[in-house]
Coordinates of C-alpha atoms and ligand atoms in Angstrom, one line a residue:
M50 CA -5.3 -25.9 4.2
K51 CA -2.6 -28.4 5.1
S52 CA -1.3 -28.6 1.5
L53 CA -1.3 -24.8 1.1
L54 CA 0.6 -24.4 4.4
S55 CA 3.2 -27.0 3.4
G56 CA 4.3 -24.7 0.5
M57 CA 4.5 -21.7 2.7
S58 CA 8.0 -20.2 3.4
V59 CA 9.1 -20.5 7.0
L60 CA 12.1 -18.8 8.6
V61 CA 13.7 -19.9 11.8
V62 CA 16.0 -17.4 13.6
D63 CA 18.4 -18.4 16.3
D64 CA 22.0 -17.8 17.1
E65 CA 22.5 -21.4 18.1
P66 CA 23.1 -23.7 15.1
F67 CA 21.9 -26.7 17.0
I68 CA 18.5 -25.2 17.7
L69 CA 18.2 -24.1 14.1
E70 CA 18.8 -27.7 13.0
T71 CA 16.4 -29.4 15.4
T72 CA 13.7 -26.8 14.7
A73 CA 14.0 -27.2 11.0
F74 CA 13.8 -30.9 11.4
M75 CA 10.6 -30.6 13.5
L76 CA 9.1 -28.3 10.9
D77 CA 9.9 -30.8 8.2
R78 CA 8.2 -33.5 10.3
L79 CA 5.1 -31.2 10.5
G80 CA 5.0 -31.1 6.7
F81 CA 6.6 -27.7 6.0
K82 CA 8.7 -28.0 2.9
N83 CA 10.2 -24.5 2.5
V84 CA 12.1 -24.0 5.7
F85 CA 14.9 -21.4 5.9
T86 CA 17.2 -20.5 8.7
A87 CA 19.0 -17.3 9.8
E88 CA 21.7 -17.1 12.5
N89 CA 20.9 -13.5 13.4
A90 CA 18.3 -10.8 13.1
L91 CA 20.0 -8.9 10.3
Q92 CA 20.3 -12.0 8.2
A93 CA 16.6 -12.7 8.9
L94 CA 15.5 -9.2 7.9
G95 CA 17.6 -9.4 4.7
F96 CA 15.9 -12.6 3.8
I97 CA 12.4 -11.4 4.6
D98 CA 12.8 -8.2 2.5
T99 CA 13.7 -10.2 -0.6
A100 CA 11.8 -13.4 -0.1
D101 CA 9.4 -14.2 -3.0
P102 CA 6.9 -15.5 -2.2
P103 CA 6.8 -13.6 1.1
V104 CA 7.7 -15.4 4.3
G105 CA 4.5 -16.7 5.9
L106 CA 5.8 -17.8 9.3
V107 CA 8.8 -16.8 11.4
L108 CA 10.0 -18.7 14.5
S109 CA 12.4 -16.5 16.4
D110 CA 14.5 -16.7 19.5
L111 CA 14.2 -13.7 21.8
N112 CA 17.8 -13.8 23.1
M113 CA 20.3 -13.1 20.5
P114 CA 23.5 -11.0 20.5
D115 CA 23.5 -7.7 18.5
V116 CA 19.9 -7.3 17.5
D117 CA 17.6 -9.2 19.9
G118 CA 14.1 -10.6 19.4
V119 CA 12.4 -7.5 20.7
E120 CA 14.2 -5.2 18.3
L121 CA 13.4 -7.8 15.6
L122 CA 9.7 -7.4 16.4
R123 CA 10.0 -3.6 16.0
Q124 CA 11.6 -4.1 12.6
F125 CA 8.8 -6.5 11.6
D126 CA 6.3 -3.9 12.5
E127 CA 8.1 -1.2 10.5
R128 CA 8.1 -3.4 7.5
G129 CA 4.4 -4.2 7.9
F130 CA 5.3 -7.9 8.1
E131 CA 2.1 -9.8 7.6
G132 CA 3.2 -13.4 8.3
D133 CA 2.7 -15.3 11.6
I134 CA 5.2 -15.3 14.4
V135 CA 6.2 -17.8 17.0
L136 CA 8.6 -16.6 19.8
F137 CA 10.7 -18.9 21.9
S138 CA 13.2 -18.3 24.6
G139 CA 15.0 -19.8 27.6
E140 CA 13.6 -16.8 29.6
D141 CA 10.8 -17.3 32.2
S142 CA 7.2 -17.3 31.2
R143 CA 6.6 -13.7 32.3
T144 CA 9.2 -12.4 29.9
L145 CA 7.7 -14.6 27.2
N146 CA 4.2 -13.2 27.9
M147 CA 5.5 -9.7 27.8
A148 CA 7.1 -10.2 24.5
E149 CA 3.9 -11.8 23.2
S150 CA 1.9 -8.8 24.3
L151 CA 4.3 -6.3 22.8
A152 CA 4.1 -8.1 19.5
R153 CA 0.3 -8.0 19.6
A154 CA 0.4 -4.3 20.5
R155 CA 2.4 -3.9 17.3
N156 CA -0.4 -5.6 15.4
L157 CA 1.8 -8.5 14.5
S158 CA 0.2 -11.9 14.1
V159 CA 1.6 -13.8 17.0
L160 CA 0.7 -17.5 17.3
G161 CA 2.3 -17.8 20.7
A162 CA 5.4 -17.7 22.8
V163 CA 7.0 -20.9 24.0
S164 CA 10.0 -21.9 26.1
K165 CA 13.0 -23.7 24.9
P166 CA 13.6 -26.4 24.0
L167 CA 10.8 -26.5 21.5
K168 CA 8.6 -29.6 21.6
L169 CA 7.1 -31.2 18.5
D170 CA 3.6 -31.5 20.0
E171 CA 3.6 -27.9 21.4
L172 CA 4.7 -26.6 18.0
S173 CA 2.1 -28.6 16.1
V174 CA -0.7 -27.1 18.2
L175 CA 0.6 -23.5 17.6
L176 CA 1.1 -24.0 13.9
A177 CA -2.4 -25.2 13.4
K178 CA -3.4 -21.5 13.6
A179 CA -0.8 -20.4 10.9
G180 CA -1.7 -19.1 7.5
S181 CA -2.5 -15.4 7.9
V182 CA -0.5 -14.5 4.7
L183 CA -2.4 -17.1 2.8
R184 CA -5.7 -15.8 4.2
K185 CA -4.8 -12.2 3.2
T186 CA -3.6 -13.0 -0.3
G187 CA -6.6 -14.5 -2.0
A188 CA -7.7 -17.4 0.1
S189 CA -10.1 -14.9 1.8
A190 CA -12.7 -14.7 -0.9
P191 CA -12.0 -17.7 -3.2
N192 CA -15.5 -17.8 -4.7
L193 CA -15.9 -14.1 -5.4
V194 CA -12.5 -13.3 -7.1
T195 CA -10.4 -16.1 -8.6
P196 CA -7.3 -15.4 -10.7
E197 CA -9.3 -16.9 -13.6
S198 CA -12.4 -14.7 -13.3
L199 CA -10.2 -11.6 -12.9
A200 CA -8.0 -12.5 -15.9
A201 CA -11.2 -12.9 -18.0
A202 CA -12.6 -9.6 -16.7
I203 CA -9.4 -7.8 -17.6
K204 CA -9.3 -9.4 -21.0
A205 CA -12.9 -8.4 -21.7
G206 CA -12.2 -4.9 -20.5
E207 CA -14.8 -5.1 -17.8
L208 CA -12.9 -3.1 -15.3
V209 CA -13.6 0.6 -15.3
P210 CA -12.2 3.7 -13.6
W211 CA -14.3 5.8 -11.3
F212 CA -13.0 9.3 -10.5
Q213 CA -12.5 11.2 -7.2
P214 CA -11.9 15.0 -7.4
K215 CA -8.8 16.7 -5.9
I216 CA -9.4 20.3 -4.8
D217 CA -6.8 23.0 -4.4
I218 CA -7.0 24.1 -0.8
V219 CA -6.4 27.8 -1.4
S220 CA -8.3 28.5 -4.7
K221 CA -10.8 25.8 -4.0
E222 CA -10.7 24.8 -7.6
V223 CA -11.0 21.3 -8.9
V224 CA -7.5 20.6 -10.2
A225 CA -7.4 16.8 -10.8
V226 CA -9.2 13.5 -10.4
E227 CA -7.9 10.2 -9.2
A228 CA -8.9 7.1 -11.2
L229 CA -9.9 4.3 -8.9
V230 CA -10.7 0.9 -10.4
R231 CA -14.1 -0.7 -10.1
W232 CA -15.3 -4.1 -11.3
P233 CA -19.0 -4.1 -12.1
S234 CA -19.4 -7.9 -12.2
K235 CA -22.4 -9.3 -13.9
T236 CA -22.8 -12.0 -11.3
E237 CA -21.4 -10.4 -8.1
G238 CA -22.3 -6.8 -8.3
M239 CA -19.8 -4.0 -7.8
I240 CA -16.4 -5.4 -6.7
F241 CA -13.9 -3.0 -5.0
P242 CA -10.2 -2.9 -5.5
D243 CA -9.2 -4.2 -2.1
Q244 CA -10.7 -7.5 -3.2
F245 CA -8.8 -8.0 -6.5
I246 CA -5.7 -5.8 -6.6
P247 CA -3.8 -8.2 -4.3
V248 CA -4.9 -11.1 -6.6
A249 CA -3.7 -9.2 -9.7
E250 CA -0.4 -8.5 -8.0
E251 CA 0.0 -12.0 -6.9
H252 CA -0.8 -13.5 -10.3
G253 CA 1.2 -11.2 -12.6
M254 CA -1.9 -9.4 -13.9
I255 CA -1.2 -6.0 -12.4
D256 CA 0.4 -4.5 -15.5
D257 CA -2.5 -5.5 -17.7
L258 CA -4.9 -4.0 -15.2
T259 CA -2.9 -0.7 -15.1
F260 CA -2.8 -0.4 -18.9
L261 CA -6.5 -1.2 -19.2
L262 CA -7.3 1.5 -16.6
M263 CA -4.9 3.9 -18.3
E264 CA -6.5 3.3 -21.7
K265 CA -10.0 4.0 -20.3
A266 CA -8.8 7.0 -18.2
V267 CA -7.2 8.6 -21.3
A268 CA -10.4 8.1 -23.4
T269 CA -12.5 9.5 -20.6
E270 CA -10.3 12.6 -20.1
A271 CA -10.4 13.3 -23.9
E272 CA -14.2 13.2 -23.7
W273 CA -14.3 15.6 -20.8
R274 CA -12.1 18.0 -22.8
R275 CA -14.5 17.9 -25.6
Q276 CA -17.1 19.0 -23.1
G277 CA -14.9 21.8 -22.0
V278 CA -13.7 20.3 -18.7
N279 CA -9.9 20.2 -18.3
L280 CA -8.6 18.0 -15.5
K281 CA -5.4 16.3 -14.6
V282 CA -5.9 12.5 -14.1
A283 CA -4.0 10.4 -11.6
V284 CA -3.7 6.7 -12.2
N285 CA -2.5 4.2 -9.5
V286 CA 0.5 2.1 -10.2
S287 CA 1.9 -0.7 -8.1
M288 CA 5.5 -0.6 -7.1
D289 CA 5.9 -4.0 -8.7
S290 CA 5.4 -2.4 -12.1
L291 CA 8.5 -0.2 -11.5
Y292 CA 10.7 -3.2 -11.6
D293 CA 9.8 -3.6 -15.3
L294 CA 12.3 -1.5 -17.2
T295 CA 10.0 -1.3 -20.3
F296 CA 7.3 0.3 -18.3
P297 CA 8.1 4.0 -19.1
E298 CA 8.2 3.2 -22.9
R299 CA 4.9 1.4 -22.7
I300 CA 3.3 4.3 -20.9
G301 CA 4.9 6.8 -23.3
E302 CA 3.7 4.9 -26.4
Y303 CA 0.3 4.8 -24.9
L304 CA 0.1 8.5 -24.3
N305 CA 1.5 9.2 -27.8
K306 CA -1.0 7.0 -29.5
S307 CA -3.9 8.4 -27.6
E308 CA -5.1 11.9 -27.4
G309 CA -3.8 12.4 -23.9
S310 CA -0.8 14.5 -23.2
A311 CA 1.7 13.4 -20.6
L312 CA 1.3 16.6 -18.8
Q313 CA -2.2 15.7 -18.2
F314 CA -1.3 12.5 -16.4
Q315 CA 0.1 11.6 -13.0
L316 CA 1.1 8.3 -11.6
E317 CA 0.4 7.5 -7.9
V318 CA 2.8 4.8 -6.8
T319 CA 1.9 2.6 -3.8
E320 CA 4.4 0.4 -2.2
S321 CA 3.2 -3.0 -1.1
R322 CA 6.5 -4.1 0.1
L323 CA 9.9 -2.6 1.1
M324 CA 12.1 -1.7 -1.7
E325 CA 15.3 -3.6 -1.2
D326 CA 16.8 -2.6 -4.5
L327 CA 16.3 1.0 -5.4
I328 CA 18.1 1.0 -8.7
G329 CA 15.4 -0.6 -10.9
P330 CA 12.6 1.6 -9.7
L331 CA 14.8 4.7 -9.7
D332 CA 15.7 4.0 -13.4
V333 CA 12.0 3.7 -14.2
L334 CA 10.9 6.7 -12.2
L335 CA 13.5 8.9 -13.7
R336 CA 12.5 8.0 -17.2
L337 CA 8.9 8.6 -16.5
R338 CA 9.9 12.0 -15.1
L339 CA 11.9 12.8 -18.3
K340 CA 8.6 12.1 -20.1
K341 CA 7.1 14.8 -18.1
I342 CA 4.7 12.5 -16.3
S343 CA 4.3 13.7 -12.7
L344 CA 4.9 11.2 -9.9
S345 CA 3.2 10.9 -6.6
I346 CA 4.1 8.7 -3.7
D347 CA 0.9 7.3 -2.3
D348 CA -0.2 6.2 1.2
F349 CA 2.6 8.1 2.9
G350 CA 2.6 7.5 6.6
T351 CA 1.7 3.8 6.4
G352 CA 3.3 0.8 5.0
H353 CA 6.8 1.1 3.6
S354 CA 7.3 4.6 2.3
N355 CA 9.9 6.5 4.3
L356 CA 11.8 9.7 4.4
T357 CA 14.9 8.4 2.8
Q358 CA 12.9 7.4 -0.3
L359 CA 11.6 11.0 -0.5
R360 CA 15.2 12.2 -0.7
D361 CA 16.3 9.6 -3.2
L362 CA 13.4 9.1 -5.5
P363 CA 12.1 11.7 -8.0
F364 CA 8.5 12.2 -6.7
D365 CA 6.9 15.6 -7.0
E366 CA 3.8 14.9 -4.9
L367 CA 3.3 13.2 -1.6
K368 CA -0.1 11.8 -0.6
L369 CA -0.7 11.5 3.1
D370 CA -2.6 8.4 4.0
R371 CA -6.0 8.9 5.5
S372 CA -5.2 7.0 8.7
F373 CA -2.3 9.5 9.2
V374 CA -4.6 12.5 8.6
Q375 CA -7.4 11.2 10.8
G376 CA -5.0 10.2 13.5
A377 CA -3.6 13.7 13.7
A378 CA -7.0 15.1 14.6
T379 CA -7.0 13.2 17.9
D380 CA -3.4 12.5 18.7
E381 CA -0.8 15.2 19.5
R382 CA 2.1 13.1 18.6
T383 CA 0.8 12.0 15.3
R384 CA 0.1 15.6 14.6
A385 CA 3.7 16.5 15.4
I386 CA 5.0 13.9 13.0
L387 CA 2.6 15.1 10.3
E388 CA 3.7 18.7 10.8
S389 CA 7.4 17.8 10.4
T390 CA 6.7 15.5 7.5
I391 CA 4.9 18.2 5.6
M392 CA 7.6 20.7 6.3
M393 CA 10.3 18.3 5.1
A394 CA 8.4 17.4 1.9
K395 CA 7.9 21.1 1.2
K396 CA 11.6 21.7 1.6
L397 CA 12.2 19.0 -1.0
G398 CA 9.8 20.9 -3.3
M399 CA 6.9 18.5 -3.2
K400 CA 3.2 19.2 -3.3
I401 CA 1.2 17.7 -0.4
V402 CA -2.2 16.1 -0.9
S403 CA -4.3 14.9 2.0
E404 CA -6.7 12.0 1.3
G405 CA -9.6 10.8 3.5
V406 CA -10.8 14.3 4.4
E407 CA -14.3 13.6 5.6
T408 CA -15.4 16.6 7.5
L409 CA -14.9 20.4 7.7
D410 CA -12.8 19.9 10.8
D411 CA -10.5 17.5 8.8
W412 CA -10.3 20.2 6.0
N413 CA -9.4 22.9 8.5
L414 CA -6.7 20.7 10.1
V415 CA -4.9 19.9 6.9
A416 CA -5.3 23.4 5.7
S417 CA -3.6 24.7 8.9
L418 CA -0.8 22.2 8.4
G419 CA 0.0 23.6 5.0
C420 CA -1.4 20.9 2.6
D421 CA -1.9 21.9 -1.0
Q422 CA -4.7 19.7 -2.1
V423 CA -7.5 17.7 -0.6
Q424 CA -9.4 14.6 -1.5
G425 CA -12.1 12.9 0.4
Y426 CA -15.8 12.2 1.1
F427 CA -16.2 15.8 2.4
I428 CA -15.7 16.9 -1.2
S429 CA -17.0 13.9 -3.1
R430 CA -17.0 10.1 -3.3
P431 CA -15.5 8.5 -6.4
L432 CA -17.9 9.0 -9.3
P433 CA -18.4 7.3 -12.7
G434 CA -16.6 9.1 -15.5
D435 CA -19.9 10.3 -17.2
D436 CA -20.9 12.1 -14.0
I437 CA -17.7 14.2 -13.7
P438 CA -18.5 17.1 -16.1
A439 CA -21.8 17.9 -14.4
W440 CA -20.2 17.5 -10.9
V441 CA -17.4 20.0 -11.9
K442 CA -20.0 22.5 -13.2
N443 CA -21.9 22.2 -10.0
W444 CA -18.9 22.5 -7.7
P445 CA -19.0 26.2 -7.1
T446 CA -22.6 25.8 -5.7
L447 CA -21.6 22.8 -3.6
C448 CA -18.5 24.6 -2.4
E449 CA -20.6 27.5 -1.0
S450 CA -22.7 25.1 1.0
L451 CA -19.7 23.2 2.3
F452 CA -17.9 26.3 3.6
P453 CA -20.2 28.4 5.8
K454 CA -19.5 32.2 5.4
L455 CA -18.1 33.7 8.6
E456 CA -20.4 36.3 10.1
D457 CA -18.8 39.8 10.4
Ligands
C2E1066 P1 -5.8 4.8 -2.6 O1 -5.0 5.0 -3.8 O2 -5.2 5.3 -1.3 O3 -7.2 5.4 -2.8 C1 -8.0 6.0 -1.9 C2 -9.1 5.1 -1.3 O4 -9.7 5.8 -0.3 C3 -10.1 4.8 -2.4 O5 -10.6 3.5 -2.1 C4 -11.2 5.8 -2.1 O6 -12.5 5.5 -2.5 C5 -11.1 5.9 -0.6 N1 -11.5 7.2 0.0 C6 -11.5 8.4 -0.7 N2 -11.9 9.4 0.1 C7 -12.2 8.8 1.3 C8 -12.7 9.3 2.6 O7 -12.9 10.5 2.8 N3 -12.9 8.4 3.6 C9 -12.6 7.1 3.4 N4 -12.8 6.3 4.5 N5 -12.1 6.6 2.3 C10 -11.9 7.4 1.2 P2 -10.8 2.4 -3.2 O8 -11.4 3.0 -4.5 O9 -11.6 1.3 -2.6 O10 -9.3 2.0 -3.5 C11 -8.6 1.3 -2.6 C12 -7.1 1.1 -3.0 O11 -7.0 0.3 -4.1 C13 -6.5 2.5 -3.5 O12 -6.1 3.2 -2.3 C14 -5.4 2.0 -4.3 O13 -4.2 1.7 -3.5 C15 -5.9 0.7 -4.9 N6 -6.3 1.0 -6.3 C16 -7.5 1.5 -6.7 N7 -7.5 1.6 -8.1 C17 -6.3 1.1 -8.5 C18 -5.7 0.8 -9.8 O14 -6.3 1.2 -10.8 N8 -4.5 0.3 -9.8 C19 -3.8 -0.1 -8.7 N9 -2.6 -0.7 -8.8 N10 -4.3 0.1 -7.4 C20 -5.6 0.7 -7.3
CA1067 CA1 -4.0 6.5 -4.9
CA1068 CA1 -4.3 5.7 0.8

């Protein structure tokens, strides 16, 4: 772990140059080789937003002019910052404890809060716990999914799409399916995307994965059509792919070569980090749009997607994250936010899809809020491609059992 940690990017934030210098020196003594400094919160945020690899550890002063440490924590939360945090300050221990609790309440990974001046031995004890970014990006299941085993599986075409139906909330017809990648491993059994998508993104394999899935989804859709089943297919795309300016051409060529028509395909874009530079993705999204491929912004309500991006980026569908939808069932305030988000997206001409609808109550809630389509276990779990035509044919029967007729 020591050697992994030594390569991790560390950022020290303090408005006093002397503290920056001594802290950086201590970190160097502790074996951290990639140490950066920022003199204020804005500089720190700018650095964090663009750092590649991501910043794994931040040491920040609480008292700074302009944007203070508390505001900085809020900004970290909004960005979904996953690294570890150490707070320090000249304030009394009660203030430090409060700041620490606030950061925890925001689900940030706080290693501790210490008073100034920092001491080498104190820091060394705290930093022994560092490494949450490393744990999240692959170090978590090293034996199950390695970059090598994943690369081999992609090359051999072992990854397959399963499909989850999307239902129109008014007509109750099956309008589309979402392709969700699965890895049926010969040695490990079925492996789910949460375990290997981050590895693919980290090791430059995500485009190959996307194109493999696209190829299989196109072939499967053609087969369904031969069986008389017409469905739009949504494929997931990482935001990372949208920084590659050749991406639209490659998708376009793909659809031209295959039997699939662009109108039949939709891309669901998930953001795994904040978009600092909008020009690259905007260029790519617009060209996909010109190719008549419909675009959906995924996981809305979590992570980094925000209202400004709705205004500036050419999405025609918004997918509400399931945590957002399920939160609205129990919490008034989440519901209020959900209501106004839906209203705003509609004014921008977007279609709204709710994912994670698990019960009839969930369905009724999102229907009352004005959602257009629904996806979730209440309708169906993701299914292998071969099962879809039969499922679609049986849907009217299933539908009747799901929605009890009102007595009159
Ligand atoms: P997502 O795009 O938000 O997909 C929805 C996830 O929620 C899927 O998990 C699905 O199986 C699950 N789900 C659907 N309905 C319900 C429900 O009613 N309740 C609950 N609790 N869960 C439900 P899955 O298949 O494990 O995929 C996880 C994530 O992995 C996806 O989230 C997506 O971000 C990513 N992913 C999946 N396939 C691909 C792919 O081909 N390419 C890329 N880049 N990412 C993918
Ligand atoms: Ca999706
Ligand atoms: Ca989601």
